[in-house]
Amino acid sequence: MEKKPHFVRREFLPREVPPISLALLLAVVLLLNAILYLYLNKFYSSLGRVETDPGLCPFGHFKFGALKNCTPWLSCEAINREVRKLKCVGEGAVKKVFLSEWKEKKVVLSQLTNSELKEDFLHGLKMLKALQSKHVVRLLGYCEQQFTILTEYHPLGSLRGLNETLHIPKYKGMNTWHRRLMLAIDYVGVIRYLHSSPLGTLVMCDSNDLDKVLSQYLLTSDFHVLVNDLDALPLVNRSAGRLVKCGHRELRGEFVAPEQRWPYGEDVPFEDDLMPPYDEKTDIWKIPDVSNFFLGHVEGSDIVRLHLFDIHAACKKKDPAERPSAQEVLDTYRKVLTLLIREAAVPSTREML
């Protein structure tokens, strides 16, 4: 009787791996984890870091660029004598901005243009002086008598030009979901700093639309975010029953938080005295829209949005009290970055195995 051929399903046979190969693969996995740990540690020490920058000078002093020693803020006399205007690079409702030069270094000179808004200008100066940190543009000097402020120059300009900057050949390598998420983390870090600042809880009121928000922040040459315009930063003090209102006119549109909109319907004309005040949770409402701009439409950005869906939904709660704090949003952003970096590292490890 003829025997039937005996077929063996090879895929079920155990495959022996030499001990040396296993040891090498284990070493590779451990090395990748070590690299990931060091990278994240460096990231958090530079981005998610403490509020004071060890490179900052004592209050009333500055250094930047190649300067090694701290220099006192420039006075009226020093600004008039040592600073030379080069050209006007911007003008808003409160001030005109000039690219200028000080000791062969590019700087920014801001001057009041509307005397009726001098209180806003001086408030912005007060905030700049008090909030100097890694989140805020560096103050170099000021002259209250002449309504002049001198700050550090950042050639990439405001965040309004982010997408254009990322299409410049020099910066195309930065146009990734990873770098864009890091910028969003920087932005939320600024909001968190303002909500827990040395002066108390401050609200970013110059933020009635996306373009206005982006104009308030600068993009540094090493791709970090700094807040630049602090003219409209009212203080919330719950213990004293003090809330805020961002201006004295009616605010409209989905970008501003529901509590910032006129609550009495179209039939009742807007009256500033009848408009209820609100707190810092208006800033939280706007975070998803600003972050959506940061993430753009690069490969991987939709995956990031998916991971941020729940925290962004919480930011859009109609009741301000139900929205998360800026610290909670920041913590979530950091966790998502860590998770996605790990997930990106795991596939390459599996391929090696």
Coordinates of C-alpha atoms in Angstrom, one line a residue:
M1 CA 0.0 0.0 0.0
E2 CA 1.5 3.3 -1.1
K3 CA 2.2 5.7 1.7
K4 CA 0.8 9.2 1.4
P5 CA 3.4 11.9 1.4
H6 CA 3.8 13.5 4.8
F7 CA 3.7 17.3 4.6
V8 CA 5.1 19.4 7.4
R9 CA 3.8 23.0 7.9
R10 CA 7.1 24.7 8.4
E11 CA 5.7 27.8 9.8
F12 CA 4.7 26.0 13.0
L13 CA 8.1 24.6 13.6
P14 CA 10.0 26.4 16.3
R15 CA 12.9 28.5 15.0
E16 CA 16.0 28.5 17.1
V17 CA 17.8 31.8 17.5
P18 CA 21.4 31.7 18.6
P19 CA 21.9 33.1 22.1
I20 CA 24.4 35.7 20.7
S21 CA 21.7 37.1 18.3
L22 CA 19.2 37.3 21.1
A23 CA 21.7 39.2 23.2
L24 CA 22.5 41.6 20.4
L25 CA 18.7 42.3 19.8
L26 CA 18.2 42.8 23.5
A27 CA 21.1 45.3 23.5
V28 CA 19.6 47.1 20.5
V29 CA 16.2 47.4 22.3
L30 CA 17.9 48.7 25.4
L31 CA 20.0 51.2 23.4
L32 CA 16.9 52.5 21.6
N33 CA 15.1 53.0 25.0
A34 CA 18.1 54.8 26.4
I35 CA 18.3 57.1 23.4
L36 CA 14.5 57.8 23.7
Y37 CA 14.9 58.5 27.4
L38 CA 17.8 60.9 26.8
Y39 CA 15.9 62.7 24.0
L40 CA 12.8 63.2 26.1
N41 CA 14.9 64.3 29.0
K42 CA 16.6 66.9 26.8
F43 CA 13.2 67.9 25.4
Y44 CA 11.6 68.5 28.8
S45 CA 14.6 70.3 30.1
S46 CA 14.5 72.8 27.2
L47 CA 10.7 73.0 26.4
G48 CA 8.8 71.7 29.3
R49 CA 11.3 73.1 31.7
V50 CA 11.2 75.3 34.7
E51 CA 10.0 78.8 34.3
T52 CA 13.3 80.6 35.0
D53 CA 15.9 80.2 32.4
P54 CA 19.4 79.8 33.8
G55 CA 20.7 82.0 31.0
L56 CA 18.5 84.9 32.2
C57 CA 20.0 87.9 34.0
P58 CA 19.0 89.4 37.3
F59 CA 15.9 91.7 37.1
G60 CA 16.6 94.9 35.2
H61 CA 19.4 93.3 33.1
F62 CA 19.7 91.4 29.8
K63 CA 22.0 89.5 27.6
F64 CA 21.4 87.9 24.2
G65 CA 23.3 86.6 21.1
A66 CA 27.1 86.6 21.6
L67 CA 26.9 88.9 24.7
K68 CA 28.5 87.1 27.7
N69 CA 27.8 89.7 30.4
C70 CA 24.5 91.0 31.6
T71 CA 23.8 94.6 30.7
P72 CA 21.3 96.9 32.5
W73 CA 18.2 97.8 30.6
L74 CA 18.9 100.7 28.3
S75 CA 17.7 104.0 29.6
C76 CA 16.1 106.9 27.6
E77 CA 19.5 108.5 27.2
A78 CA 21.1 105.2 26.0
I79 CA 18.3 104.5 23.6
N80 CA 18.4 108.0 22.0
R81 CA 22.2 107.8 21.8
E82 CA 22.9 104.2 20.8
V83 CA 19.9 102.9 18.9
R84 CA 19.4 103.6 15.2
K85 CA 16.1 103.0 13.4
L86 CA 16.4 101.1 10.1
K87 CA 12.9 100.7 8.9
C88 CA 9.3 100.4 10.0
V89 CA 8.2 96.7 10.0
G90 CA 4.7 96.9 11.5
E91 CA 2.0 99.1 13.0
G92 CA -0.9 98.3 15.2
A93 CA -3.6 100.2 17.0
V94 CA -1.2 101.0 19.9
K95 CA 2.3 101.2 18.5
K96 CA 4.6 101.4 15.5
V97 CA 7.4 98.9 15.3
F98 CA 10.9 99.6 13.8
L99 CA 13.7 97.2 13.0
S100 CA 16.7 99.0 14.6
E101 CA 20.3 98.6 15.4
W102 CA 22.2 98.7 18.7
K103 CA 26.0 98.1 18.7
E104 CA 25.8 96.3 15.4
K105 CA 23.0 94.0 16.6
K106 CA 19.4 94.0 15.2
V107 CA 16.8 95.0 17.8
V108 CA 13.2 96.1 17.8
L109 CA 12.0 99.5 18.8
S110 CA 8.3 100.0 19.6
Q111 CA 6.8 103.5 19.9
L112 CA 3.3 104.7 20.9
T113 CA 1.3 106.0 17.9
N114 CA -2.0 106.8 19.6
S115 CA -1.8 109.0 22.7
E116 CA -5.3 107.9 23.7
L117 CA -4.0 104.4 24.2
K118 CA -1.0 105.3 26.3
E119 CA -2.4 103.3 29.3
D120 CA -2.4 100.2 27.2
F121 CA 1.2 100.9 26.1
L122 CA 2.4 101.4 29.7
H123 CA 0.5 98.3 30.8
G124 CA 2.3 96.3 28.1
L125 CA 5.6 97.6 29.4
K126 CA 4.7 96.8 33.0
M127 CA 3.9 93.2 31.9
L128 CA 7.1 92.9 29.9
K129 CA 9.2 94.0 32.9
A130 CA 7.4 91.7 35.4
L131 CA 7.1 88.6 33.3
Q132 CA 10.6 88.2 31.9
S133 CA 11.1 84.5 31.4
K134 CA 11.7 81.9 28.8
H135 CA 8.1 82.4 27.6
V136 CA 8.4 86.2 26.9
V137 CA 10.3 88.2 24.4
R138 CA 13.5 89.7 26.0
L139 CA 13.3 93.3 27.1
L140 CA 16.4 95.4 26.4
G141 CA 15.3 98.8 27.5
Y142 CA 12.5 101.4 27.7
C143 CA 11.8 105.0 28.0
E144 CA 8.4 105.8 29.6
Q145 CA 8.7 109.6 29.0
Q146 CA 9.0 108.9 25.2
F147 CA 6.7 105.8 25.2
T148 CA 9.4 103.6 23.7
I149 CA 10.3 100.0 24.3
L150 CA 13.3 98.1 23.0
T151 CA 13.2 94.3 22.7
E152 CA 15.2 91.5 21.1
Y153 CA 14.8 90.9 17.3
H154 CA 13.6 87.6 15.9
P155 CA 14.0 87.5 12.2
L156 CA 11.3 84.8 11.6
G157 CA 8.7 87.2 12.8
S158 CA 5.3 86.4 14.2
L159 CA 3.5 83.0 14.1
R160 CA 1.3 84.3 11.2
G161 CA 4.2 83.5 8.9
L162 CA 4.8 79.9 10.2
N163 CA 3.6 78.0 7.2
E164 CA 5.5 80.3 4.8
T165 CA 8.7 79.8 6.9
L166 CA 8.3 76.0 6.9
H167 CA 8.3 76.1 3.1
I168 CA 11.6 77.8 2.8
P169 CA 14.2 75.2 1.8
K170 CA 16.3 75.9 4.9
Y171 CA 13.4 75.0 7.2
K172 CA 11.7 72.3 5.3
G173 CA 13.2 69.7 7.6
M174 CA 11.3 71.3 10.4
N175 CA 7.9 70.7 8.7
T176 CA 7.0 67.5 10.6
W177 CA 4.2 66.6 13.0
H178 CA 6.8 66.2 15.7
R179 CA 8.2 69.8 15.4
R180 CA 4.7 71.3 14.9
L181 CA 3.4 69.5 18.1
M182 CA 6.4 70.9 20.0
L183 CA 5.4 74.4 18.9
A184 CA 1.9 73.8 20.1
I185 CA 3.4 72.6 23.4
D186 CA 5.3 75.9 23.6
Y187 CA 2.1 77.9 23.0
V188 CA 0.2 76.1 25.7
G189 CA 3.2 76.5 27.9
V190 CA 2.9 80.3 27.5
I191 CA -0.8 80.2 28.4
R192 CA -0.1 78.1 31.4
Y193 CA 2.6 80.6 32.5
L194 CA 0.2 83.5 32.1
H195 CA -2.4 81.7 34.2
S196 CA 0.0 81.1 37.0
S197 CA 2.3 84.1 36.6
P198 CA 4.1 86.0 39.4
L199 CA 1.4 88.6 39.1
G200 CA -1.5 86.2 39.3
T201 CA -3.9 84.8 36.8
L202 CA -3.6 86.8 33.5
V203 CA -6.0 86.5 30.5
M204 CA -4.7 86.9 27.0
C205 CA -7.3 89.3 25.8
D206 CA -5.8 90.2 22.3
S207 CA -7.2 87.0 20.9
N208 CA -10.6 87.6 19.2
D209 CA -9.6 85.7 16.1
L210 CA -6.9 83.3 15.0
D211 CA -4.9 85.9 13.0
K212 CA -4.9 88.2 16.0
V213 CA -3.7 85.4 18.3
L214 CA -0.8 84.5 16.0
S215 CA 0.3 88.1 15.7
Q216 CA 0.9 88.2 19.5
Y217 CA 3.6 85.5 19.3
L218 CA 7.1 85.3 17.8
L219 CA 8.8 82.3 16.2
T220 CA 12.5 82.1 17.3
S221 CA 15.3 81.0 15.0
D222 CA 15.6 77.7 17.0
F223 CA 11.8 77.1 16.6
H224 CA 10.3 78.1 20.0
V225 CA 7.3 80.3 20.7
L226 CA 7.5 83.6 22.7
V227 CA 4.7 85.9 23.6
N228 CA 5.5 89.4 22.3
D229 CA 2.5 91.6 22.8
L230 CA 1.3 92.0 26.4
D231 CA -0.8 95.2 26.1
A232 CA -4.1 93.4 27.0
L233 CA -3.5 91.2 30.0
P234 CA -6.1 91.8 32.6
L235 CA -5.9 90.0 36.0
V236 CA -8.4 87.5 37.4
N237 CA -8.7 87.4 41.2
R238 CA -11.4 85.0 42.3
S239 CA -10.8 85.5 46.0
A240 CA -11.5 89.2 45.5
G241 CA -14.4 88.5 43.1
R242 CA -12.5 90.1 40.2
L243 CA -13.2 88.8 36.7
V244 CA -12.4 90.4 33.3
K245 CA -13.9 91.6 30.1
C246 CA -11.8 91.8 26.9
G247 CA -12.6 95.3 25.7
H248 CA -15.8 97.2 25.7
R249 CA -17.3 96.2 22.4
E250 CA -19.4 93.2 21.4
L251 CA -17.4 90.1 20.4
R252 CA -18.8 87.7 17.8
G253 CA -17.8 84.4 16.1
E254 CA -17.1 80.9 17.1
F255 CA -13.4 81.6 17.9
V256 CA -14.2 83.5 21.0
A257 CA -15.6 81.6 24.0
P258 CA -19.4 81.4 24.5
E259 CA -19.2 83.5 27.7
Q260 CA -17.5 86.3 25.7
R261 CA -20.5 86.7 23.4
W262 CA -23.5 88.8 24.1
P263 CA -25.9 86.5 26.1
Y264 CA -29.2 88.4 25.6
G265 CA -29.9 87.8 21.9
E266 CA -30.2 89.9 18.8
D267 CA -33.3 91.8 20.1
V268 CA -31.4 93.4 23.0
P269 CA -28.8 96.0 21.9
F270 CA -25.3 95.4 23.3
E271 CA -24.4 97.4 26.4
D272 CA -21.0 97.0 27.9
D273 CA -22.4 97.5 31.5
L274 CA -24.8 94.6 31.0
M275 CA -22.1 92.2 29.6
P276 CA -21.1 89.6 32.3
P277 CA -17.4 89.3 33.0
Y278 CA -15.5 86.0 32.7
D279 CA -12.2 84.3 33.7
E280 CA -9.1 82.7 32.1
K281 CA -11.0 79.7 30.7
T282 CA -11.6 81.8 27.6
D283 CA -8.0 81.1 26.7
I284 CA -8.6 77.4 27.1
W285 CA -11.6 77.5 24.6
K286 CA -9.2 78.8 21.9
I287 CA -6.4 76.3 22.3
P288 CA -7.8 73.6 19.9
D289 CA -8.1 76.1 17.1
V290 CA -4.6 77.5 17.6
S291 CA -3.2 74.0 17.9
N292 CA -5.0 73.0 14.7
F293 CA -3.1 75.7 12.9
F294 CA 0.2 74.6 14.4
L295 CA -0.3 71.0 13.4
G296 CA -1.1 71.9 9.8
H297 CA -1.5 69.1 7.2
V298 CA 1.8 67.3 7.2
E299 CA 2.1 63.5 7.4
G300 CA 1.2 62.3 10.9
S301 CA -0.7 65.4 11.9
D302 CA -4.1 63.7 11.8
I303 CA -2.8 61.0 14.1
V304 CA -1.8 63.7 16.6
R305 CA -5.2 65.3 16.3
L306 CA -6.8 61.9 17.0
H307 CA -4.8 61.6 20.2
L308 CA -5.7 65.1 21.2
F309 CA -9.4 64.7 20.5
D310 CA -10.6 64.1 24.1
I311 CA -8.6 67.0 25.6
H312 CA -9.7 69.4 22.8
A313 CA -13.4 68.3 23.3
A314 CA -13.0 69.2 27.0
C315 CA -11.5 72.6 26.0
K316 CA -14.7 73.3 24.0
K317 CA -17.1 72.6 26.9
K318 CA -19.7 75.4 27.0
D319 CA -19.5 75.7 30.8
P320 CA -16.1 77.3 31.5
A321 CA -15.9 75.5 34.9
E322 CA -15.9 72.1 33.0
R323 CA -12.9 73.0 30.8
P324 CA -9.4 71.7 31.9
S325 CA -6.7 74.0 33.2
A326 CA -3.9 75.1 31.0
Q327 CA -1.6 72.8 33.1
E328 CA -3.9 69.8 32.4
V329 CA -3.8 70.6 28.6
L330 CA 0.0 70.9 28.7
D331 CA 0.4 67.6 30.6
T332 CA -1.8 65.9 28.0
Y333 CA 0.2 67.4 25.1
R334 CA 3.4 66.2 26.6
K335 CA 2.1 62.7 27.2
V336 CA 0.9 62.5 23.6
L337 CA 4.3 63.5 22.3
T338 CA 6.0 60.9 24.4
L339 CA 3.6 58.2 23.4
L340 CA 3.9 59.0 19.7
I341 CA 7.7 59.1 19.8
R342 CA 7.7 55.7 21.5
E343 CA 5.3 54.3 18.9
A344 CA 7.5 55.6 16.1
A345 CA 10.5 53.9 17.7
V346 CA 8.8 50.5 18.3
P347 CA 8.2 49.6 14.6
S348 CA 11.9 50.0 13.7
T349 CA 12.7 47.8 16.7
R350 CA 10.2 45.1 15.6
E351 CA 11.7 45.1 12.1
M352 CA 15.1 44.4 13.6
L353 CA 13.6 41.5 15.6

